[in-house]
Coordinates of N, CA, C and O in Angstrom, one line a residue:
X1244 N -25.3 -24.2 8.6 CA -24.1 -24.6 9.5 C -24.5 -23.8 10.8 O -24.9 -22.5 10.8
X1245 N -24.3 -24.4 11.9 CA -24.6 -23.6 13.3 C -23.4 -23.1 13.4 O -22.4 -23.1 13.4
X1246 N -23.6 -22.1 14.4 CA -22.5 -20.8 14.8 C -22.4 -20.5 16.3 O -23.7 -21.1 16.8
X1247 N -21.1 -20.7 16.7 CA -21.4 -20.6 18.1 C -21.6 -19.7 18.9 O -21.9 -18.4 18.1
X1248 N -22.1 -19.9 20.0 CA -23.0 -18.6 20.5 C -21.9 -17.1 20.8 O -22.4 -16.1 21.3
X1249 N -21.0 -17.5 21.1 CA -19.8 -16.6 21.5 C -19.2 -15.7 20.5 O -18.4 -15.1 20.8
X1250 N -19.7 -16.3 19.3 CA -19.3 -14.9 18.1 C -19.8 -13.8 18.1 O -21.4 -13.8 18.5
X1251 N -19.0 -12.5 18.1 CA -19.9 -11.5 18.1 C -20.5 -11.1 16.7 O -19.9 -11.3 15.8
X1252 N -21.5 -10.3 16.9 CA -22.1 -9.9 15.7 C -21.3 -9.0 14.5 O -21.1 -9.1 13.2
X1253 N -19.9 -8.6 15.1 CA -19.2 -7.9 14.3 C -17.9 -8.9 13.6 O -17.1 -8.7 12.6
X1254 N -18.0 -10.1 14.0 CA -17.5 -11.0 13.6 C -17.7 -11.6 12.0 O -19.2 -12.0 12.2
X1255 N -16.6 -11.8 11.4 CA -17.3 -12.2 9.8 C -18.0 -13.9 10.0 O -19.2 -14.2 9.3
X1256 N -17.3 -14.5 10.9 CA -18.2 -15.7 10.8 C -19.5 -15.7 11.5 O -20.3 -16.8 11.1
X1257 N -20.2 -14.8 11.9 CA -21.1 -14.6 12.7 C -22.5 -14.4 11.5 O -23.4 -14.9 11.6
X1258 N -21.6 -14.1 10.5 CA -22.5 -13.8 9.4 C -22.3 -14.8 8.2 O -22.1 -14.4 7.0
X1259 N -22.2 -15.9 8.5 CA -21.7 -17.0 7.4 C -22.6 -17.2 6.4 O -22.2 -17.2 5.2
X1260 N -23.8 -17.1 6.8 CA -24.9 -17.5 5.5 C -24.9 -16.3 4.8 O -24.8 -16.2 3.3
X1261 N -24.8 -15.2 5.3 CA -24.8 -13.8 4.2 C -23.6 -13.8 3.4 O -23.4 -13.6 2.0
X1262 N -22.5 -13.7 4.0 CA -21.1 -14.2 3.3 C -21.2 -15.2 2.1 O -20.9 -14.6 1.1
X1263 N -22.0 -16.2 2.5 CA -21.8 -17.2 1.6 C -22.6 -17.2 0.3 O -22.5 -17.0 -0.7
X1264 N -23.8 -16.6 0.4 CA -25.0 -15.9 -0.7 C -23.8 -14.5 -1.4 O -24.1 -14.5 -2.5
X1265 N -23.2 -13.9 -0.7 CA -22.5 -12.8 -1.2 C -21.5 -13.2 -2.2 O -21.3 -12.9 -3.2
X1266 N -20.7 -14.0 -1.6 CA -19.3 -14.7 -2.5 C -20.0 -15.2 -4.0 O -19.4 -15.2 -4.8
X1267 N -21.2 -15.9 -3.8 CA -21.9 -16.4 -5.0 C -21.8 -15.6 -5.9 O -21.4 -15.9 -7.5
X1268 N -22.0 -14.4 -6.1 CA -22.2 -12.9 -6.8 C -21.2 -12.3 -7.0 O -21.3 -11.3 -7.9
X1269 N -19.9 -12.6 -6.5 CA -18.8 -11.6 -6.5 C -17.8 -12.4 -7.8 O -17.7 -13.4 -8.1
X1270 N -17.8 -11.1 -8.7 CA -17.3 -11.1 -10.0 C -15.7 -11.0 -9.8 O -15.1 -11.3 -10.6
X1271 N -15.5 -10.3 -8.8 CA -13.8 -9.5 -8.9 C -13.5 -9.4 -7.5 O -14.5 -9.3 -6.8
X1272 N -12.6 -9.2 -7.2 CA -11.8 -8.9 -5.9 C -12.4 -7.7 -5.8 O -12.3 -6.5 -6.5
X1273 N -12.9 -7.2 -4.1 CA -13.1 -5.9 -3.7 C -11.8 -5.0 -3.7 O -11.5 -3.9 -4.0
X1274 N -11.0 -5.6 -3.3 CA -9.8 -4.9 -2.7 C -8.2 -5.9 -3.4 O -8.7 -6.9 -3.2
X1275 N -7.5 -5.1 -3.5 CA -6.0 -5.8 -4.3 C -4.8 -5.2 -3.3 O -4.9 -4.1 -3.0
X1276 N -3.9 -6.0 -2.7 CA -2.4 -5.9 -2.1 C -1.6 -5.4 -3.4 O -1.7 -6.7 -3.9
X1277 N -0.9 -4.6 -3.6 CA 0.3 -4.4 -4.5 C 1.3 -4.2 -4.1 O 1.5 -3.4 -3.3
X1278 N 2.6 -4.5 -4.5 CA 4.0 -4.4 -3.9 C 4.6 -4.1 -5.2 O 5.3 -5.0 -6.2
X1279 N 4.8 -2.7 -5.6 CA 5.3 -2.1 -6.6 C 6.8 -2.3 -6.7 O 7.9 -1.9 -7.8
X1280 N 7.2 -2.8 -5.4 CA 8.9 -2.8 -5.4 C 9.0 -3.7 -4.3 O 8.7 -3.9 -3.0
X1281 N 10.2 -4.4 -4.5 CA 10.8 -5.3 -3.2 C 12.0 -4.7 -2.7 O 13.0 -5.0 -1.7
X1282 N 12.5 -3.5 -3.5 CA 13.8 -2.7 -2.7 C 13.2 -1.8 -1.6 O 12.2 -1.3 -1.5
X1283 N 14.4 -1.9 -0.7 CA 14.2 -1.1 0.5 C 15.5 0.1 0.7 O 16.3 -0.4 0.4
X1284 N 15.3 1.1 1.0 CA 16.4 1.9 1.5 C 16.4 1.8 2.8 O 17.6 2.5 3.1
X1285 N 16.2 0.7 3.7 CA 16.7 0.7 5.1 C 16.8 -1.1 5.1 O 17.0 -1.8 4.0
X1286 N 17.2 -1.7 6.0 CA 18.0 -2.8 6.4 C 17.4 -3.2 7.8 O 18.2 -3.5 8.6
X1287 N 16.2 -3.0 8.0 CA 15.7 -3.3 9.4 C 15.9 -4.5 9.9 O 15.5 -5.6 9.2
X1288 N 16.3 -4.7 11.2 CA 16.5 -6.1 11.7 C 15.2 -6.9 11.7 O 15.1 -8.1 11.9
X1289 N 14.1 -6.4 12.3 CA 13.1 -6.9 12.9 C 12.0 -7.0 11.6 O 11.0 -7.3 11.7
X1290 N 12.3 -6.4 10.1 CA 11.2 -6.5 9.3 C 11.1 -7.7 8.9 O 11.8 -8.8 8.6
X1291 N 9.8 -7.9 8.6 CA 9.6 -9.3 8.3 C 9.6 -9.4 6.7 O 9.8 -10.9 6.4
X1292 N 9.9 -8.8 6.1 CA 10.2 -9.0 4.3 C 11.7 -9.0 4.4 O 12.2 -9.5 3.3
X1293 N 12.4 -8.6 5.2 CA 14.0 -8.7 4.9 C 14.4 -10.1 4.9 O 15.2 -10.4 4.1
X1294 N 14.0 -11.2 5.3 CA 14.1 -12.6 4.9 C 13.8 -13.1 3.7 O 14.6 -13.9 3.4
X1295 N 13.2 -12.2 3.2 CA 12.2 -13.2 2.0 C 12.8 -12.3 0.7 O 12.8 -13.0 -0.5
X1296 N 13.9 -11.5 0.9 CA 14.7 -11.1 -0.4 C 15.6 -12.2 -0.3 O 16.2 -13.0 0.4
X1297 N 15.6 -12.1 -2.0 CA 16.4 -13.4 -2.3 C 17.6 -12.6 -2.6 O 18.1 -11.5 -2.9
X1298 N 18.8 -13.6 -2.2 CA 20.2 -13.4 -2.4 C 21.1 -14.1 -3.4 O 20.8 -15.5 -3.6
X1299 N 21.9 -13.5 -3.9 CA 22.5 -14.2 -5.0 C 24.3 -13.9 -4.7 O 24.5 -12.9 -4.8
X1300 N 25.0 -14.8 -4.0 CA 26.1 -14.6 -3.1 C 25.8 -13.4 -2.3 O 25.1 -13.6 -1.2
X1301 N 26.6 -12.4 -2.0 CA 26.1 -11.1 -1.4 C 25.3 -10.2 -1.9 O 24.8 -9.2 -1.1
X1302 N 24.9 -10.1 -2.8 CA 24.2 -9.3 -3.9 C 22.6 -9.9 -3.6 O 22.2 -10.6 -4.0
X1303 N 22.1 -8.5 -3.4 CA 20.2 -8.5 -3.4 C 19.6 -8.7 -4.6 O 20.0 -7.9 -5.3
X1304 N 19.0 -9.5 -4.9 CA 17.9 -9.3 -6.1 C 16.9 -8.4 -6.0 O 15.7 -8.8 -5.2
X1305 N 16.9 -7.0 -6.6 CA 15.7 -6.1 -6.3 C 15.0 -5.9 -7.8 O 15.3 -6.2 -8.8
X1306 N 13.8 -5.8 -7.7 CA 13.0 -5.5 -8.7 C 12.0 -4.5 -8.6 O 11.1 -4.7 -7.5
X1307 N 11.0 -3.8 -9.5 CA 10.6 -2.9 -9.2 C 9.6 -3.0 -10.3 O 9.7 -3.5 -11.8
X1308 N 8.0 -3.0 -10.4 CA 6.9 -2.9 -11.4 C 7.2 -1.9 -12.1 O 7.1 -0.8 -11.5
X1309 N 7.7 -2.1 -13.6 CA 7.7 -1.2 -14.5 C 6.6 0.0 -14.6 O 5.7 -0.5 -14.5
X1310 N 6.7 1.5 -14.9 CA 5.8 2.3 -15.2 C 4.9 1.6 -16.0 O 3.4 1.7 -16.1
X1311 N 4.8 0.9 -17.4 CA 4.1 0.7 -18.5 C 3.0 -0.5 -17.8 O 1.9 -0.6 -17.7
X1312 N 3.6 -1.4 -16.8 CA 3.0 -2.3 -16.2 C 2.0 -1.8 -15.2 O 0.8 -2.3 -15.2
X1313 N 2.6 -1.1 -14.5 CA 1.9 -0.4 -13.2 C 0.5 0.3 -13.8 O -0.7 0.1 -13.3
X1314 N 0.6 1.0 -15.1 CA -0.6 1.5 -15.4 C -1.6 0.8 -16.4 O -2.7 0.7 -16.4
X1315 N -1.0 -0.3 -16.8 CA -1.7 -1.6 -17.1 C -2.6 -1.9 -16.2 O -3.6 -2.4 -16.2
X1316 N -2.0 -2.4 -15.0 CA -2.5 -3.1 -14.0 C -3.7 -2.0 -13.4 O -5.0 -2.5 -13.0
X1317 N -3.5 -1.0 -13.6 CA -4.6 0.2 -13.1 C -5.8 0.2 -13.8 O -6.8 0.0 -13.1
X1318 N -5.4 0.1 -15.2 CA -6.5 0.0 -15.9 C -7.6 -1.7 -15.8 O -8.8 -1.6 -16.1
X1319 N -6.6 -2.6 -15.7 CA -7.1 -4.1 -15.5 C -8.2 -4.0 -14.1 O -9.2 -4.5 -14.1
X1320 N -7.5 -3.0 -13.2 CA -8.2 -3.1 -11.8 C -9.6 -2.2 -11.9 O -10.5 -2.3 -11.3
X1321 N -9.6 -1.2 -12.9 CA -10.7 -0.6 -13.3 C -11.9 -1.5 -13.7 O -13.1 -1.6 -13.4
X1322 N -11.4 -2.1 -15.0 CA -12.1 -3.2 -15.7 C -12.9 -4.4 -14.7 O -13.7 -4.7 -15.1
X1323 N -12.0 -4.5 -14.0 CA -12.5 -5.5 -12.7 C -13.3 -5.1 -11.6 O -14.0 -5.6 -10.9
X1324 N -13.8 -3.8 -11.7 CA -14.5 -3.1 -10.9 C -13.8 -3.0 -9.3 O -14.4 -3.3 -8.2
X1325 N -12.5 -2.9 -9.2 CA -11.9 -3.1 -8.0 C -12.1 -1.8 -7.3 O -11.9 -0.7 -7.7
X1326 N -12.6 -1.7 -5.8 CA -12.7 -0.8 -5.2 C -11.6 0.0 -4.5 O -11.7 1.2 -4.5
X1327 N -10.8 -1.2 -4.3 CA -9.4 -0.3 -3.4 C -8.3 -1.1 -3.5 O -8.6 -2.2 -3.8
X1328 N -7.1 -0.1 -3.3 CA -5.7 -1.0 -3.6 C -4.9 -0.6 -2.0 O -5.2 0.6 -1.9
X1329 N -4.2 -1.8 -1.8 CA -3.2 -1.0 -0.6 C -1.8 -1.6 -1.4 O -1.8 -2.5 -2.1
X1330 N -0.9 -0.5 -1.0 CA 0.0 -0.2 -1.9 C 1.0 -0.7 -0.6 O 1.2 0.0 0.1
X1331 N 2.0 -1.8 -0.8 CA 2.9 -1.9 0.5 C 3.9 -2.9 -0.5 O 4.3 -2.6 -1.4
X1332 N 4.6 -3.7 0.4 CA 5.3 -4.6 -0.5 C 6.5 -5.1 0.5 O 6.4 -4.8 1.7
X1333 N 7.6 -5.9 -0.4 CA 8.4 -6.6 0.7 C 9.7 -5.7 0.5 O 11.0 -5.9 0.4
X1334 N 9.4 -4.2 0.1 CA 10.3 -3.2 0.6 C 9.8 -1.9 0.3 O 8.4 -2.1 1.0
X1335 N 10.3 -0.7 0.2 CA 9.8 0.6 0.1 C 8.8 1.1 -1.4 O 9.5 1.1 -2.2
X1336 N 7.9 1.0 -0.9 CA 7.0 1.3 -2.3 C 7.0 2.4 -2.7 O 7.1 2.6 -4.2
X1337 N 7.5 3.6 -2.2 CA 7.8 4.7 -2.5 C 9.1 5.0 -3.5 O 9.4 6.0 -3.9
X1338 N 9.9 4.0 -3.3 CA 11.4 3.9 -4.2 C 10.8 3.7 -5.7 O 11.6 4.1 -6.4
X1339 N 9.8 3.4 -6.0 CA 9.3 3.0 -7.2 C 8.9 4.4 -8.0 O 7.9 5.1 -7.7
X1340 N 9.8 4.9 -8.9 CA 9.8 6.0 -9.9 C 8.5 6.7 -10.3 O 7.7 7.2 -10.3
X1341 N 7.7 5.3 -10.5 CA 6.1 5.4 -11.3 C 5.3 5.1 -10.4 O 3.8 5.5 -10.5
X1342 N 5.6 5.4 -9.1 CA 4.1 5.5 -8.0 C 3.4 6.9 -8.4 O 2.0 6.6 -8.6
X1343 N 3.9 7.7 -8.3 CA 2.8 8.7 -8.2 C 2.2 9.0 -9.7 O 0.8 9.0 -9.6
X1344 N 2.6 8.4 -10.9 CA 1.6 8.3 -12.2 C 0.4 7.3 -11.8 O -0.4 7.4 -12.3
X1345 N 1.0 6.3 -11.3 CA 0.0 5.0 -10.7 C -1.0 5.5 -10.0 O -2.2 5.5 -10.5
X1346 N -0.5 6.2 -8.9 CA -1.6 6.6 -8.1 C -2.8 7.8 -8.6 O -3.9 7.6 -8.4
X1347 N -2.1 8.5 -9.7 CA -3.0 9.4 -10.2 C -3.9 8.6 -11.4 O -4.9 9.2 -11.5
X1348 N -3.5 7.6 -11.7 CA -4.5 6.5 -12.6 C -5.5 6.0 -11.7 O -6.7 6.1 -12.2
X1349 N -5.1 5.7 -10.5 CA -6.1 5.3 -9.4 C -7.1 6.2 -9.3 O -8.2 5.9 -9.1
X1350 N -6.7 7.4 -8.9 CA -7.9 8.3 -8.7 C -8.6 8.9 -9.9 O -10.0 9.0 -9.7
X1351 N -8.0 8.6 -10.9 CA -8.9 8.8 -12.4 C -9.9 7.8 -12.4 O -11.0 8.2 -12.8
X1352 N -9.3 6.7 -11.8 CA -10.4 5.3 -12.0 C -11.3 5.4 -10.9 O -11.9 4.4 -10.7
X1353 N -11.4 6.1 -9.9 CA -12.2 6.1 -8.5 C -12.0 5.1 -7.9 O -12.6 4.6 -7.3
X1354 N -10.5 4.4 -7.9 CA -10.1 3.4 -7.0 C -9.5 4.2 -5.6 O -8.6 4.9 -5.9
X1355 N -9.7 3.8 -4.4 CA -9.3 4.2 -3.6 C -7.9 3.4 -3.2 O -7.7 2.4 -3.3
X1356 N -7.1 4.2 -2.4 CA -5.7 3.5 -2.0 C -5.3 4.1 -0.9 O -5.8 5.0 -0.3
X1357 N -4.4 3.3 -0.1 CA -3.8 3.2 1.0 C -2.2 3.1 0.6 O -2.2 2.0 -0.1
X1358 N -1.5 3.5 1.6 CA 0.1 2.9 1.3 C 0.5 2.7 2.5 O 0.3 3.5 3.6
X1359 N 1.4 1.6 2.5 CA 2.4 1.3 3.9 C 3.7 1.7 3.5 O 4.1 1.6 1.9
X1360 N 4.0 2.7 4.3 CA 5.6 3.3 3.8 C 6.7 3.2 5.0 O 6.1 3.6 6.1
X1361 N 7.8 3.3 4.8 CA 8.5 3.6 6.2 C 9.1 5.1 6.0 O 9.3 5.5 7.2
X1362 N 8.6 6.2 5.2 CA 8.5 7.4 5.2 C 10.0 8.1 5.2 O 9.7 9.1 5.3
X1363 N 10.8 7.6 5.0 CA 12.1 8.1 4.8 C 12.2 8.8 3.5 O 12.9 9.7 3.5
X1364 N 11.9 8.1 2.4 CA 12.3 8.5 1.2 C 10.4 9.0 0.6 O 9.9 8.1 0.3
X1365 N 10.6 10.3 0.8 CA 9.4 10.8 0.1 C 9.7 11.9 -1.0 O 9.8 13.0 -0.1
X1366 N 9.6 12.4 -1.9 CA 9.7 13.5 -2.8 C 8.4 14.1 -2.9 O 7.5 13.7 -2.5
X1367 N 8.5 15.3 -3.3 CA 7.4 16.3 -3.5 C 6.3 15.5 -4.4 O 4.9 15.7 -4.1
X1368 N 6.6 15.1 -5.6 CA 5.8 14.1 -6.2 C 4.9 13.4 -5.5 O 4.0 13.0 -5.7
X1369 N 5.4 12.2 -5.0 CA 4.9 11.1 -4.1 C 4.0 11.9 -2.9 O 3.3 11.2 -2.9
X1370 N 4.4 12.9 -2.1 CA 3.7 13.5 -1.0 C 2.6 13.7 -1.5 O 1.4 13.8 -1.0
X1371 N 2.6 14.5 -2.6 CA 1.2 15.2 -3.5 C 0.4 14.2 -3.8 O -0.8 14.6 -3.8
X1372 N 0.8 12.8 -4.2 CA -0.2 11.9 -4.3 C -0.8 11.3 -3.5 O -1.8 10.6 -3.3
X1373 N 0.1 10.8 -2.5 CA -0.2 10.2 -1.5 C -1.4 10.8 -0.2 O -2.3 10.1 0.1
X1374 N -1.4 11.9 -0.2 CA -2.2 12.5 0.3 C -3.5 12.7 0.2 O -4.6 13.0 0.5
X1375 N -3.8 12.5 -1.1 CA -5.2 11.9 -1.8 C -5.6 10.8 -1.4 O -6.8 10.7 -1.8
X1376 N -4.8 9.9 -0.8 CA -5.1 8.6 -0.6 C -6.1 8.6 0.6 O -6.5 9.5 1.3
X1377 N -6.6 7.2 0.9 CA -7.5 7.0 2.1 C -6.5 7.2 3.2 O -7.5 7.5 4.4
X1378 N -5.4 6.5 3.3 CA -4.7 6.3 4.5 C -3.3 6.1 4.2 O -2.9 5.6 3.0
X1379 N -2.3 6.5 5.1 CA -1.0 6.2 5.3 C -0.4 5.4 6.4 O -1.1 5.9 7.4
X1380 N 0.3 4.0 5.9 CA 0.7 3.2 7.5 C 2.2 3.8 7.5 O 2.8 3.3 6.6
X1381 N 2.7 4.3 8.3 CA 4.0 4.1 8.9 C 4.9 3.4 9.4 O 4.1 2.8 10.4
X1382 N 5.6 2.4 8.8 CA 6.1 1.4 9.6 C 7.9 1.3 9.3 O 8.2 1.3 8.2
X1383 N 8.6 1.5 11.0 CA 9.6 1.9 10.7 C 10.1 0.3 11.8 O 9.9 1.0 12.7
X1384 N 11.0 -0.2 11.3 CA 11.6 -1.3 12.5 C 12.8 -0.9 12.4 O 13.5 -2.0 12.7
X1385 N 13.7 0.0 12.5 CA 14.9 0.1 12.3 C 15.5 0.9 13.6 O 15.0 1.6 14.3
X1386 N 16.4 0.3 14.0 CA 17.3 1.0 15.2 C 18.7 1.7 15.1 O 19.4 1.9 15.6
X1387 N 18.7 1.8 13.6 CA 20.3 1.9 13.2 C 20.7 3.8 13.3 O 21.5 3.9 13.9
X1388 N 19.6 4.5 13.1 CA 19.8 6.1 13.3 C 18.5 6.7 13.8 O 17.5 6.4 13.1
X1389 N 19.1 7.7 14.6 CA 17.7 8.5 14.8 C 17.3 9.4 13.3 O 16.2 9.8 13.2
X1390 N 18.3 9.8 12.5 CA 18.3 10.4 11.4 C 17.3 9.8 10.5 O 16.3 10.8 9.8
X1391 N 16.6 8.7 10.4 CA 15.8 7.8 9.7 C 14.6 8.0 10.3 O 13.4 8.4 9.6
X1392 N 14.5 8.1 11.5 CA 13.0 8.4 12.2 C 12.9 10.1 12.1 O 11.6 10.2 12.0
X1393 N 14.0 10.7 12.1 CA 13.5 12.0 11.9 C 13.2 12.5 10.4 O 12.1 13.0 10.3
X1394 N 13.3 11.6 9.8 CA 13.2 12.0 8.1 C 11.5 11.5 8.1 O 10.8 12.0 7.5
X1395 N 11.3 10.5 8.8 CA 9.9 9.9 8.6 C 8.8 10.8 9.0 O 7.8 11.2 8.5
X1396 N 9.4 11.5 10.4 CA 8.6 12.5 11.3 C 8.5 13.6 10.2 O 7.6 14.2 10.3
X1397 N 9.4 13.9 9.6 CA 9.3 15.4 8.8 C 8.4 14.9 7.7 O 7.5 15.7 7.3
X1398 N 8.3 13.8 7.2 CA 7.3 13.6 5.8 C 6.0 13.5 6.7 O 5.1 13.9 6.1
X1399 N 5.8 12.6 7.8 CA 4.6 12.9 8.4 C 3.9 14.2 8.6 O 2.8 14.4 8.2
X1400 N 4.6 15.1 9.0 CA 4.5 16.6 9.3 C 4.2 17.2 7.9 O 3.1 17.9 7.8
X1401 N 5.0 17.0 6.8 CA 4.7 17.6 5.6 C 3.3 16.9 5.1 O 2.5 18.0 4.4
X1402 N 2.7 15.6 5.2 CA 1.4 15.2 4.8 C 0.6 15.9 5.5 O -0.7 16.2 5.1
X1403 N 0.5 16.4 7.0 CA -0.6 17.0 7.8 C -0.6 18.1 6.9 O -1.7 18.5 6.7
X1404 N 0.5 18.8 6.9 CA 0.4 20.2 6.2 C 0.1 20.6 4.9 O -1.1 21.2 4.4
X1405 N 0.3 19.5 4.1 CA -0.5 19.2 2.8 C -2.0 19.0 2.9 O -2.7 19.4 2.0
X1406 N -2.3 18.0 3.6 CA -3.8 17.5 3.8 C -4.6 18.9 3.8 O -5.7 19.1 3.6
X1407 N -4.2 19.4 5.3 CA -4.6 20.7 5.7 C -4.6 21.8 4.5 O -6.1 22.6 4.4
X1408 N -3.8 22.1 3.7 CA -3.7 23.1 2.6 C -4.6 22.7 1.4 O -5.8 23.6 1.2
X1409 N -4.8 21.3 1.3 CA -5.4 20.9 0.0 C -6.8 20.5 0.1 O -7.3 20.3 -0.6
X1410 N -6.9 20.4 1.9 CA -8.4 19.9 1.8 C -8.9 18.8 1.5 O -10.2 18.2 1.1
X1411 N -8.1 17.8 1.4 CA -8.4 16.5 0.6 C -8.8 15.5 1.6 O -8.6 15.4 2.7

């Protein structure tokens, strides 16, 4: 397959032949995105996931992956030799009470992780495990209150202090 001359060396399609050969030997995913919850503590007008939540009458249907299933998934990811997981979701991933234990399992299995959160709800258990990950992305699409933004900023500050303290 001929490649257009305008593709930069950093673009995947520039390396199509190498990619094609690599995929032949790929036995499992390298990275996985996991949504441990579709429940959210905000109702942001511009959130892309907001419209995807299912409605029955006026009630939203929320679900969370149970702790046992999350731990089972962590073991399956280890057995598949998954290298990294992005934890995000159609809701706030930190609302799942099993998240800290799931993150501990990922650490035990040497699986790198990053998390996407609005940063509003973060208790000490969540903070202590998130800080050991590779990255945290804060996404806040609300114009509802300054209080929510202040809560997110407080948790960002806590993560920075914890990172410096633990040198992780």
